[in-house]
């Protein structure tokens, strides 16, 4: 393996060291490019640019591989829990029995919000998007837990903030739903584990006890596990960039939530259902919408399809599709949107436009079907993604802040605006 690459610039030959990852991924380190040549690289969207090295998640887009700390997600989805997977991502290894007990106990201990924060919810209109509430409330946690906002927290302090966030975000999300439907908040219960506690806070009420169905809980655990991390995606890169200024973890996660909200990213699960509902309302004409997705003059995209990295099946989509089938069969639910989604997938995977561009269903294509079957409202879908992704964001923030090589992220640009010109007084313009 070459240990360096040579680049010829303006008659000079520059050498850059080669970095090789655990699975043979290669990069050359251009840290000295600008000082040695005056040149920078330009890569809008960072399709060819690595921002860091990381030991958290490995994915191979061509082979459809996704591993958390080396463990394939297929095994975690089948055998692990969301709390255990969160521990794996944040601490780098699976916990032993006592560690898992203590971690789970801490979740329940920190699941309440400061009672004063309840007032925040009263100020929101019932139509407020829950992602807006979530990002604001996560940042507001720094006001109620100021002891955790120092610039470079110790590993122990980071672990305590992590538990605060992992447990309280679930409560914030459930409270934002209750606010939107005008029902009283249901507080977390000590005797329930992570997902049943969330479901109970979401769907039970003083006059309507909620029956926790194991298959529903397990489907949500699998979804949260599959969403838990995905290396340097838009929102995780946002968390790392904001954290690189030494902004505290609450502020960094709040920024990540905002980045995830976009329909090209975590908002896609909501956009997929909106798309399927539109197609269904228009008579279920799949061919018409496949044609629109291919038409450059229409700004219609097949939401839930395509991925910057996966040029084969998103391994998560395969698991979620089966999970959706199994849950709906178990619940005796028939969702016509699932049939429609399968028809759209089948039509797209036969179409040269999608085949040539290697556009396959991604994590968002089927997840909404499961959320609908559980009774999660449409505008809460991105919130579900955020709950799942939180341990990944925390793991990356921790890796970034603890890396002595981390510098504040500050990309350059190429200026293409006006050349130098003088100010013209208002009367002469
Ligand atoms: C997530 O990065 C991650 O890891 C993200 C994520 C995670 O876990 O964090 O996996 C979660 O965000 C999944 C993606 C959810 N978003 C969507 O489903 C929205 C629909 N998908 C597209 O907008 C798109 O595929 C992206 C945003 C996902 C990826 O965009 P890229 O890599 O910038 O690709 P591109 O826009 O340059 O597209 C390449 C070509 C273009 O056609 P040409 O110009 O070559 O003719 O493919 C076309 C695009 O027009 N294309 C699509 C399409 N996606 C890409 N055409 C129709 N429908 C689509 N969905």
Short mmCIF file of C-alpha atoms and ligand atoms in Angstrom, two decimals:
data_model
loop_
_atom_site.label_atom_id
_atom_site.label_comp_id
_atom_site.label_asym_id
_atom_site.label_seq_id
_atom_site.Cartn_x
_atom_site.Cartn_y
_atom_site.Cartn_z
CA UNK A 1 0.00 0.00 0.00
CA UNK A 2 1.41 3.41 -0.98
CA UNK A 3 2.19 5.34 2.19
CA UNK A 4 1.91 8.66 0.33
CA UNK A 5 0.49 10.20 -2.83
CA UNK A 6 2.12 12.77 -5.11
CA UNK A 7 0.23 15.76 -6.53
CA UNK A 8 1.78 17.98 -9.16
CA UNK A 9 0.74 21.64 -8.67
CA UNK A 10 2.27 24.55 -10.65
CA UNK A 11 5.36 22.55 -11.47
CA UNK A 12 5.87 21.41 -7.89
CA UNK A 13 5.39 17.79 -6.75
CA UNK A 14 3.75 17.65 -3.33
CA UNK A 15 3.52 14.50 -1.22
CA UNK A 16 0.62 13.71 1.12
CA UNK A 17 0.47 10.81 3.60
CA UNK A 18 -2.06 8.01 2.99
CA UNK A 19 -4.43 6.98 5.81
CA UNK A 20 -5.81 3.42 5.66
CA UNK A 21 -8.84 2.46 7.79
CA UNK A 22 -9.60 -0.82 9.59
CA UNK A 23 -11.53 -2.12 6.56
CA UNK A 24 -9.04 -0.85 3.98
CA UNK A 25 -10.70 2.50 3.24
CA UNK A 26 -8.11 4.92 1.93
CA UNK A 27 -7.61 8.69 2.17
CA UNK A 28 -4.74 11.04 1.69
CA UNK A 29 -4.25 13.69 4.35
CA UNK A 30 -4.21 17.15 2.77
CA UNK A 31 -3.70 19.08 6.01
CA UNK A 32 -0.58 20.76 4.52
CA UNK A 33 -2.02 21.41 1.01
CA UNK A 34 -2.83 25.11 1.48
CA UNK A 35 0.37 26.00 3.32
CA UNK A 36 2.49 24.18 0.69
CA UNK A 37 0.63 25.28 -2.47
CA UNK A 38 -1.91 28.01 -1.73
CA UNK A 39 -4.56 25.70 -3.16
CA UNK A 40 -7.59 24.33 -1.33
CA UNK A 41 -9.89 21.51 -2.48
CA UNK A 42 -13.53 22.19 -3.42
CA UNK A 43 -16.12 19.44 -2.75
CA UNK A 44 -19.73 20.78 -2.32
CA UNK A 45 -21.72 18.28 -0.20
CA UNK A 46 -18.45 16.62 0.82
CA UNK A 47 -19.07 13.62 -1.48
CA UNK A 48 -15.34 12.96 -1.66
CA UNK A 49 -14.15 14.44 1.62
CA UNK A 50 -13.55 12.87 5.03
CA UNK A 51 -13.95 15.17 8.02
CA UNK A 52 -12.40 12.91 10.66
CA UNK A 53 -11.34 9.41 11.57
CA UNK A 54 -13.85 7.56 13.77
CA UNK A 55 -14.04 4.24 15.60
CA UNK A 56 -17.81 4.24 16.11
CA UNK A 57 -19.58 3.02 12.95
CA UNK A 58 -18.46 1.37 9.74
CA UNK A 59 -20.55 1.24 6.62
CA UNK A 60 -19.86 -0.04 3.14
CA UNK A 61 -22.32 1.44 0.65
CA UNK A 62 -21.53 -1.01 -2.14
CA UNK A 63 -21.84 -4.14 0.01
CA UNK A 64 -24.70 -2.85 2.18
CA UNK A 65 -22.71 -3.30 5.39
CA UNK A 66 -23.46 -1.37 8.62
CA UNK A 67 -21.69 -2.17 11.93
CA UNK A 68 -21.75 -0.37 15.29
CA UNK A 69 -18.37 -0.72 17.03
CA UNK A 70 -17.73 -3.72 14.72
CA UNK A 71 -21.03 -5.53 15.44
CA UNK A 72 -23.34 -6.00 12.39
CA UNK A 73 -26.69 -4.24 12.84
CA UNK A 74 -28.46 -7.44 11.78
CA UNK A 75 -27.23 -9.09 15.01
CA UNK A 76 -28.03 -6.06 17.16
CA UNK A 77 -31.53 -5.73 15.66
CA UNK A 78 -32.18 -9.41 16.42
CA UNK A 79 -30.53 -9.77 19.84
CA UNK A 80 -29.92 -6.41 21.51
CA UNK A 81 -31.98 -3.65 23.08
CA UNK A 82 -31.88 0.09 22.37
CA UNK A 83 -30.41 0.79 25.85
CA UNK A 84 -27.68 -1.83 25.36
CA UNK A 85 -26.90 -0.58 21.82
CA UNK A 86 -26.72 2.99 23.16
CA UNK A 87 -24.15 1.82 25.74
CA UNK A 88 -22.18 0.06 22.96
CA UNK A 89 -22.05 3.19 20.79
CA UNK A 90 -21.15 5.58 23.64
CA UNK A 91 -18.70 3.34 25.54
CA UNK A 92 -17.26 1.35 22.63
CA UNK A 93 -18.15 -2.14 23.94
CA UNK A 94 -21.17 -4.12 25.13
CA UNK A 95 -21.86 -3.71 28.87
CA UNK A 96 -21.62 -6.59 31.34
CA UNK A 97 -24.66 -7.42 33.45
CA UNK A 98 -23.92 -4.96 36.27
CA UNK A 99 -23.01 -2.15 33.86
CA UNK A 100 -26.24 -2.65 31.92
CA UNK A 101 -28.27 -2.74 35.15
CA UNK A 102 -26.69 0.52 36.32
CA UNK A 103 -27.15 2.14 32.89
CA UNK A 104 -30.83 1.14 32.73
CA UNK A 105 -31.39 2.28 36.33
CA UNK A 106 -29.88 5.68 35.51
CA UNK A 107 -32.29 6.06 32.56
CA UNK A 108 -35.26 5.72 34.89
CA UNK A 109 -33.68 7.93 37.51
CA UNK A 110 -33.23 10.78 35.01
CA UNK A 111 -36.40 10.41 32.97
CA UNK A 112 -38.24 13.35 34.58
CA UNK A 113 -37.96 16.93 33.35
CA UNK A 114 -37.51 19.84 35.78
CA UNK A 115 -41.13 20.72 36.61
CA UNK A 116 -40.57 24.35 35.56
CA UNK A 117 -39.92 23.10 31.99
CA UNK A 118 -43.55 22.04 31.74
CA UNK A 119 -44.36 25.74 31.36
CA UNK A 120 -42.46 25.82 28.08
CA UNK A 121 -44.93 23.40 26.51
CA UNK A 122 -47.88 25.59 27.50
CA UNK A 123 -46.41 28.45 25.45
CA UNK A 124 -46.35 26.48 22.18
CA UNK A 125 -49.34 26.44 19.83
CA UNK A 126 -50.81 22.94 19.47
CA UNK A 127 -49.74 23.11 15.80
CA UNK A 128 -46.02 23.52 16.67
CA UNK A 129 -43.92 20.89 14.87
CA UNK A 130 -42.48 18.54 17.52
CA UNK A 131 -38.98 18.91 16.02
CA UNK A 132 -39.13 22.64 16.77
CA UNK A 133 -40.14 21.85 20.36
CA UNK A 134 -37.52 19.13 20.72
CA UNK A 135 -34.57 21.25 19.53
CA UNK A 136 -35.63 24.15 21.77
CA UNK A 137 -36.24 21.98 24.85
CA UNK A 138 -32.91 20.13 24.48
CA UNK A 139 -31.06 23.45 24.40
CA UNK A 140 -33.17 24.63 27.37
CA UNK A 141 -31.93 21.63 29.40
CA UNK A 142 -28.63 23.54 29.69
CA UNK A 143 -30.48 26.15 31.76
CA UNK A 144 -31.74 23.54 34.22
CA UNK A 145 -28.58 21.41 34.38
CA UNK A 146 -25.87 24.08 34.12
CA UNK A 147 -23.36 21.84 35.87
CA UNK A 148 -22.97 20.02 32.58
CA UNK A 149 -22.19 22.95 30.32
CA UNK A 150 -18.46 23.35 30.98
CA UNK A 151 -16.26 23.49 27.90
CA UNK A 152 -14.48 20.18 28.20
CA UNK A 153 -16.43 17.86 30.48
CA UNK A 154 -14.66 14.86 32.01
CA UNK A 155 -15.58 11.39 30.64
CA UNK A 156 -17.67 10.83 33.79
CA UNK A 157 -19.52 14.15 33.24
CA UNK A 158 -20.13 13.28 29.58
CA UNK A 159 -21.59 9.92 30.63
CA UNK A 160 -23.93 11.67 33.08
CA UNK A 161 -25.07 14.22 30.46
CA UNK A 162 -25.58 11.33 28.04
CA UNK A 163 -27.96 9.58 30.39
CA UNK A 164 -29.77 12.86 31.09
CA UNK A 165 -30.29 13.43 27.37
CA UNK A 166 -31.09 9.83 26.41
CA UNK A 167 -33.76 9.62 29.08
CA UNK A 168 -35.21 13.13 29.01
CA UNK A 169 -35.47 13.39 25.20
CA UNK A 170 -37.95 10.48 25.28
CA UNK A 171 -40.03 12.42 27.86
CA UNK A 172 -39.84 15.70 25.89
CA UNK A 173 -41.07 13.92 22.74
CA UNK A 174 -44.01 12.27 24.51
CA UNK A 175 -44.96 15.57 26.20
CA UNK A 176 -44.85 17.42 22.85
CA UNK A 177 -47.34 14.88 21.47
CA UNK A 178 -49.64 15.23 24.48
CA UNK A 179 -49.49 19.01 24.11
CA UNK A 180 -50.48 18.72 20.43
CA UNK A 181 -53.62 16.70 21.28
CA UNK A 182 -54.53 18.71 24.39
CA UNK A 183 -54.19 15.78 26.79
CA UNK A 184 -52.52 15.91 30.20
CA UNK A 185 -48.88 14.83 30.34
CA UNK A 186 -48.29 11.24 31.47
CA UNK A 187 -45.14 11.07 33.57
CA UNK A 188 -42.46 8.37 33.13
CA UNK A 189 -42.85 5.28 35.31
CA UNK A 190 -40.02 3.66 37.23
CA UNK A 191 -41.28 0.16 36.59
CA UNK A 192 -41.24 0.39 32.78
CA UNK A 193 -38.23 -0.08 30.47
CA UNK A 194 -37.25 2.46 27.83
CA UNK A 195 -39.69 1.83 24.97
CA UNK A 196 -42.73 0.72 27.02
CA UNK A 197 -42.22 3.88 29.14
CA UNK A 198 -42.22 6.00 25.99
CA UNK A 199 -45.32 4.28 24.58
CA UNK A 200 -47.11 4.68 27.92
CA UNK A 201 -46.27 8.40 28.08
CA UNK A 202 -47.46 8.79 24.49
CA UNK A 203 -50.69 6.83 24.49
CA UNK A 204 -52.06 6.30 27.98
CA UNK A 205 -54.31 8.86 29.72
CA UNK A 206 -56.23 9.03 33.04
CA UNK A 207 -59.36 7.75 31.28
CA UNK A 208 -57.64 5.47 28.74
CA UNK A 209 -55.10 2.97 30.04
CA UNK A 210 -52.67 1.87 27.30
CA UNK A 211 -51.98 -1.84 26.85
CA UNK A 212 -48.32 -2.38 26.04
CA UNK A 213 -48.06 -5.03 23.30
CA UNK A 214 -44.68 -6.82 23.22
CA UNK A 215 -44.57 -6.92 19.41
CA UNK A 216 -45.12 -3.15 19.22
CA UNK A 217 -42.40 -2.50 21.79
CA UNK A 218 -39.97 -4.80 20.00
CA UNK A 219 -40.68 -3.18 16.61
CA UNK A 220 -39.85 0.24 18.09
CA UNK A 221 -36.71 -1.13 19.78
CA UNK A 222 -35.55 -2.47 16.39
CA UNK A 223 -36.29 0.86 14.70
CA UNK A 224 -34.37 2.80 17.37
CA UNK A 225 -31.42 0.38 17.07
CA UNK A 226 -31.35 0.76 13.29
CA UNK A 227 -31.43 4.55 13.53
CA UNK A 228 -28.85 4.79 16.33
CA UNK A 229 -25.87 5.84 14.22
CA UNK A 230 -24.72 6.23 10.65
CA UNK A 231 -21.22 7.73 10.68
CA UNK A 232 -20.81 11.24 9.21
CA UNK A 233 -24.36 11.93 7.97
CA UNK A 234 -25.60 15.53 7.82
CA UNK A 235 -26.90 15.74 11.41
CA UNK A 236 -23.98 13.89 13.01
CA UNK A 237 -21.50 16.08 11.14
CA UNK A 238 -23.48 19.07 12.42
CA UNK A 239 -23.17 17.84 16.02
CA UNK A 240 -19.41 17.39 15.59
CA UNK A 241 -18.96 20.78 13.90
CA UNK A 242 -20.95 22.68 16.54
CA UNK A 243 -19.15 20.77 19.32
CA UNK A 244 -15.77 21.63 17.78
CA UNK A 245 -16.33 25.26 18.90
CA UNK A 246 -16.61 23.84 22.48
CA UNK A 247 -20.33 24.55 22.56
CA UNK A 248 -21.85 22.27 25.21
CA UNK A 249 -23.45 18.91 24.38
CA UNK A 250 -27.01 20.19 24.75
CA UNK A 251 -26.39 22.97 22.19
CA UNK A 252 -24.63 20.54 19.82
CA UNK A 253 -27.48 17.99 19.98
CA UNK A 254 -30.04 20.77 19.50
CA UNK A 255 -28.25 21.72 16.26
CA UNK A 256 -28.21 18.09 15.15
CA UNK A 257 -31.99 17.88 15.68
CA UNK A 258 -32.46 20.89 13.40
CA UNK A 259 -30.26 19.34 10.69
CA UNK A 260 -32.16 16.04 10.93
CA UNK A 261 -35.49 17.85 10.42
CA UNK A 262 -34.81 18.44 6.71
CA UNK A 263 -36.87 16.28 4.28
CA UNK A 264 -33.69 15.20 2.52
CA UNK A 265 -32.48 13.70 5.81
CA UNK A 266 -34.49 12.62 8.86
CA UNK A 267 -37.62 14.40 7.69
CA UNK A 268 -37.81 11.92 4.79
CA UNK A 269 -39.82 9.36 6.80
CA UNK A 270 -42.62 11.94 7.12
CA UNK A 271 -42.21 12.91 3.44
CA UNK A 272 -42.49 9.25 2.33
CA UNK A 273 -45.93 8.85 3.91
CA UNK A 274 -47.05 12.25 2.54
CA UNK A 275 -45.90 11.06 -0.90
CA UNK A 276 -47.69 7.69 -0.61
CA UNK A 277 -50.89 9.42 0.60
CA UNK A 278 -50.68 11.77 -2.41
CA UNK A 279 -50.21 8.83 -4.82
CA UNK A 280 -53.07 6.94 -3.18
CA UNK A 281 -55.36 9.99 -3.40
CA UNK A 282 -54.42 10.27 -7.07
CA UNK A 283 -55.72 6.73 -7.74
CA UNK A 284 -52.53 4.85 -6.86
CA UNK A 285 -50.98 5.50 -10.26
CA UNK A 286 -47.44 4.34 -9.45
CA UNK A 287 -46.17 4.65 -13.03
CA UNK A 288 -47.21 8.34 -13.13
CA UNK A 289 -45.13 9.15 -10.06
CA UNK A 290 -42.13 7.06 -11.10
CA UNK A 291 -42.18 9.12 -14.33
CA UNK A 292 -42.42 12.37 -12.33
CA UNK A 293 -39.45 11.32 -10.18
CA UNK A 294 -37.40 10.86 -13.36
CA UNK A 295 -38.56 14.15 -14.93
CA UNK A 296 -35.93 16.81 -14.32
CA UNK A 297 -38.56 19.51 -14.85
CA UNK A 298 -40.58 18.29 -11.91
CA UNK A 299 -39.18 18.83 -8.44
CA UNK A 300 -40.79 15.55 -7.35
CA UNK A 301 -38.41 12.99 -5.84
CA UNK A 302 -39.19 9.43 -4.79
CA UNK A 303 -38.82 10.09 -1.06
CA UNK A 304 -37.22 7.25 0.86
CA UNK A 305 -35.19 6.32 -2.20
CA UNK A 306 -31.51 6.96 -2.86
CA UNK A 307 -28.57 7.51 -0.56
CA UNK A 308 -25.23 9.30 -0.64
CA UNK A 309 -23.42 6.18 0.52
CA UNK A 310 -25.56 3.11 -0.18
CA UNK A 311 -25.35 2.20 -3.85
CA UNK A 312 -27.02 -1.09 -3.04
CA UNK A 313 -29.84 -1.94 -0.64
CA UNK A 314 -29.71 0.04 2.64
CA UNK A 315 -29.37 -2.93 5.04
CA UNK A 316 -31.69 -1.13 7.46
CA UNK A 317 -34.47 -0.91 4.84
CA UNK A 318 -34.45 -4.69 4.42
CA UNK A 319 -34.90 -5.27 8.16
CA UNK A 320 -37.53 -2.53 8.50
CA UNK A 321 -39.54 -3.88 5.54
CA UNK A 322 -39.73 -7.32 7.17
CA UNK A 323 -40.47 -5.75 10.57
CA UNK A 324 -43.37 -3.82 9.00
CA UNK A 325 -44.80 -6.98 7.42
CA UNK A 326 -44.47 -8.97 10.65
CA UNK A 327 -45.99 -6.26 12.88
CA UNK A 328 -48.96 -5.56 10.62
CA UNK A 329 -49.68 -9.30 10.36
CA UNK A 330 -49.38 -9.64 14.17
CA UNK A 331 -51.72 -6.69 14.75
CA UNK A 332 -54.09 -7.80 12.01
CA UNK A 333 -53.65 -4.38 10.38
CA UNK A 334 -53.85 -3.91 6.61
CA UNK A 335 -52.26 -0.62 5.53
CA UNK A 336 -52.86 0.09 1.82
CA UNK A 337 -49.83 2.39 1.91
CA UNK A 338 -47.61 -0.65 2.56
CA UNK A 339 -48.94 -2.34 -0.57
CA UNK A 340 -48.45 0.92 -2.49
CA UNK A 341 -44.87 1.27 -1.16
CA UNK A 342 -44.04 -2.26 -2.31
CA UNK A 343 -45.49 -1.53 -5.76
CA UNK A 344 -43.41 1.67 -6.01
CA UNK A 345 -40.28 -0.18 -4.92
CA UNK A 346 -40.89 -2.95 -7.47
CA UNK A 347 -41.52 -0.46 -10.30
CA UNK A 348 -38.48 1.68 -9.41
CA UNK A 349 -36.09 -1.27 -9.12
CA UNK A 350 -37.05 -2.33 -12.64
CA UNK A 351 -36.61 1.16 -14.10
CA UNK A 352 -33.26 1.97 -15.79
CA UNK A 353 -33.28 5.51 -14.32
CA UNK A 354 -33.15 4.14 -10.78
CA UNK A 355 -30.97 1.13 -11.65
CA UNK A 356 -28.34 3.26 -13.44
CA UNK A 357 -28.22 5.72 -10.53
CA UNK A 358 -28.18 2.89 -7.98
CA UNK A 359 -31.22 4.30 -6.19
CA UNK A 360 -32.63 1.83 -3.65
CA UNK A 361 -35.04 2.14 -0.73
CA UNK A 362 -33.30 3.73 2.26
CA UNK A 363 -34.00 3.62 6.00
CA UNK A 364 -36.94 6.01 5.63
CA UNK A 365 -38.93 4.16 2.97
CA UNK A 366 -40.74 1.67 5.21
CA UNK A 367 -40.23 3.03 8.74
CA UNK A 368 -43.32 5.26 8.51
CA UNK A 369 -45.52 2.21 7.93
CA UNK A 370 -44.51 0.89 11.35
CA UNK A 371 -45.01 4.25 13.04
CA UNK A 372 -48.52 4.46 11.53
CA UNK A 373 -49.38 0.96 12.74
CA UNK A 374 -48.28 1.96 16.26
CA UNK A 375 -50.36 5.17 16.11
CA UNK A 376 -47.47 7.65 16.00
CA UNK A 377 -48.74 10.84 14.29
CA UNK A 378 -47.07 11.84 11.01
CA UNK A 379 -45.31 14.96 12.29
CA UNK A 380 -43.72 12.87 15.07
CA UNK A 381 -41.89 10.64 12.55
CA UNK A 382 -38.71 12.80 12.41
CA UNK A 383 -38.83 12.92 16.23
CA UNK A 384 -38.71 9.13 16.30
CA UNK A 385 -35.61 9.31 14.11
CA UNK A 386 -34.07 11.80 16.55
CA UNK A 387 -34.75 9.54 19.56
CA UNK A 388 -33.03 6.71 17.71
CA UNK A 389 -30.07 8.80 16.51
CA UNK A 390 -29.34 10.42 19.86
CA UNK A 391 -26.83 7.80 21.14
CA UNK A 392 -24.91 8.11 17.88
CA UNK A 393 -24.77 11.88 18.11
CA UNK A 394 -23.56 11.63 21.73
CA UNK A 395 -20.93 9.01 20.83
CA UNK A 396 -19.55 11.20 18.04
CA UNK A 397 -19.55 14.36 20.18
CA UNK A 398 -17.68 12.44 22.91
CA UNK A 399 -15.14 11.06 20.38
CA UNK A 400 -14.64 14.56 18.92
CA UNK A 401 -14.24 16.44 22.23
CA UNK A 402 -11.87 13.80 23.64
CA UNK A 403 -9.63 13.78 20.57
CA UNK A 404 -6.64 16.07 21.25
CA UNK A 405 -6.27 16.51 17.47
CA UNK A 406 -9.74 18.08 17.17
CA UNK A 407 -9.67 21.70 15.96
CA UNK A 408 -12.61 24.04 15.46
CA UNK A 409 -14.22 23.20 12.11
CA UNK A 410 -13.75 26.09 9.69
CA UNK A 411 -13.90 25.23 5.95
CA UNK A 412 -12.59 27.66 3.32
CA UNK A 413 -14.41 28.77 0.13
CA UNK A 414 -13.68 30.05 -3.36
CA UNK A 415 -14.98 33.63 -3.73
CA UNK A 416 -16.91 34.26 -6.97
CA UNK A 417 -18.47 37.62 -6.15
CA UNK A 418 -17.76 41.19 -7.36
CA UNK A 419 -14.16 42.42 -7.75
CA UNK A 420 -13.14 45.44 -5.63
CA UNK A 421 -15.49 48.44 -6.17
CA UNK A 422 -16.12 51.74 -4.33
CA UNK A 423 -19.08 52.79 -2.24
CA UNK A 424 -21.60 54.91 -4.24
CA UNK A 425 -23.61 57.50 -2.25
CA UNK A 426 -27.38 57.01 -2.33
CA UNK A 427 -28.01 59.96 -4.64
CA UNK A 428 -25.70 58.57 -7.34
CA UNK A 429 -26.97 54.96 -7.63
C1 LIG B 1 -31.17 9.70 5.46
O1 LIG B 1 -26.30 10.28 5.04
C2 LIG B 1 -26.92 9.39 5.76
O2 LIG B 1 -26.36 8.43 6.26
C3 LIG B 1 -28.38 9.71 5.97
C4 LIG B 1 -29.23 8.65 6.67
C5 LIG B 1 -28.80 8.44 8.10
O3 LIG B 1 -29.02 7.35 8.63
O4 LIG B 1 -28.34 9.45 8.72
O5 LIG B 1 -29.10 7.41 5.98
C6 LIG B 1 -30.71 9.04 6.72
O6 LIG B 1 -31.13 10.89 5.39
C7 LIG B 1 -31.61 8.84 4.30
C8 LIG B 1 -31.98 9.67 3.03
C9 LIG B 1 -33.40 10.21 3.23
N1 LIG B 1 -33.73 11.17 2.16
C10 LIG B 1 -34.58 10.81 1.16
O7 LIG B 1 -35.10 9.72 1.03
C11 LIG B 1 -34.88 11.95 0.18
C12 LIG B 1 -34.89 11.41 -1.25
N2 LIG B 1 -33.49 11.06 -1.60
C13 LIG B 1 -32.71 12.04 -2.33
O8 LIG B 1 -33.04 13.37 -2.08
C14 LIG B 1 -31.22 11.68 -2.41
O9 LIG B 1 -31.13 10.38 -2.85
C15 LIG B 1 -30.35 11.86 -1.19
C16 LIG B 1 -30.47 13.22 -0.60
C17 LIG B 1 -30.66 10.85 -0.16
C18 LIG B 1 -28.90 11.64 -1.65
O10 LIG B 1 -28.61 12.64 -2.52
P1 LIG B 1 -27.17 12.75 -3.28
O11 LIG B 1 -26.23 11.71 -2.79
O12 LIG B 1 -26.75 14.18 -3.21
O13 LIG B 1 -27.52 12.33 -4.72
P2 LIG B 1 -27.97 13.35 -5.85
O14 LIG B 1 -29.05 14.25 -5.32
O15 LIG B 1 -26.75 13.97 -6.44
O16 LIG B 1 -28.64 12.34 -6.91
C19 LIG B 1 -27.86 11.66 -7.91
C20 LIG B 1 -28.83 11.41 -9.06
C21 LIG B 1 -29.49 12.70 -9.54
O17 LIG B 1 -29.88 12.50 -10.91
P3 LIG B 1 -28.84 13.05 -12.09
O18 LIG B 1 -28.59 14.51 -11.77
O19 LIG B 1 -27.60 12.17 -11.97
O20 LIG B 1 -29.62 12.81 -13.35
O21 LIG B 1 -29.91 10.57 -8.60
C22 LIG B 1 -31.14 11.31 -8.66
C23 LIG B 1 -30.75 12.77 -8.74
O22 LIG B 1 -31.76 13.53 -9.40
N3 LIG B 1 -31.87 11.02 -7.44
C24 LIG B 1 -33.19 10.83 -7.38
C25 LIG B 1 -33.47 10.51 -6.03
N4 LIG B 1 -32.32 10.53 -5.33
C26 LIG B 1 -31.34 10.85 -6.20
N5 LIG B 1 -34.15 10.90 -8.33
C27 LIG B 1 -35.42 10.63 -7.92
N6 LIG B 1 -35.76 10.30 -6.65
C28 LIG B 1 -34.81 10.24 -5.69
N7 LIG B 1 -35.13 9.95 -4.44
#
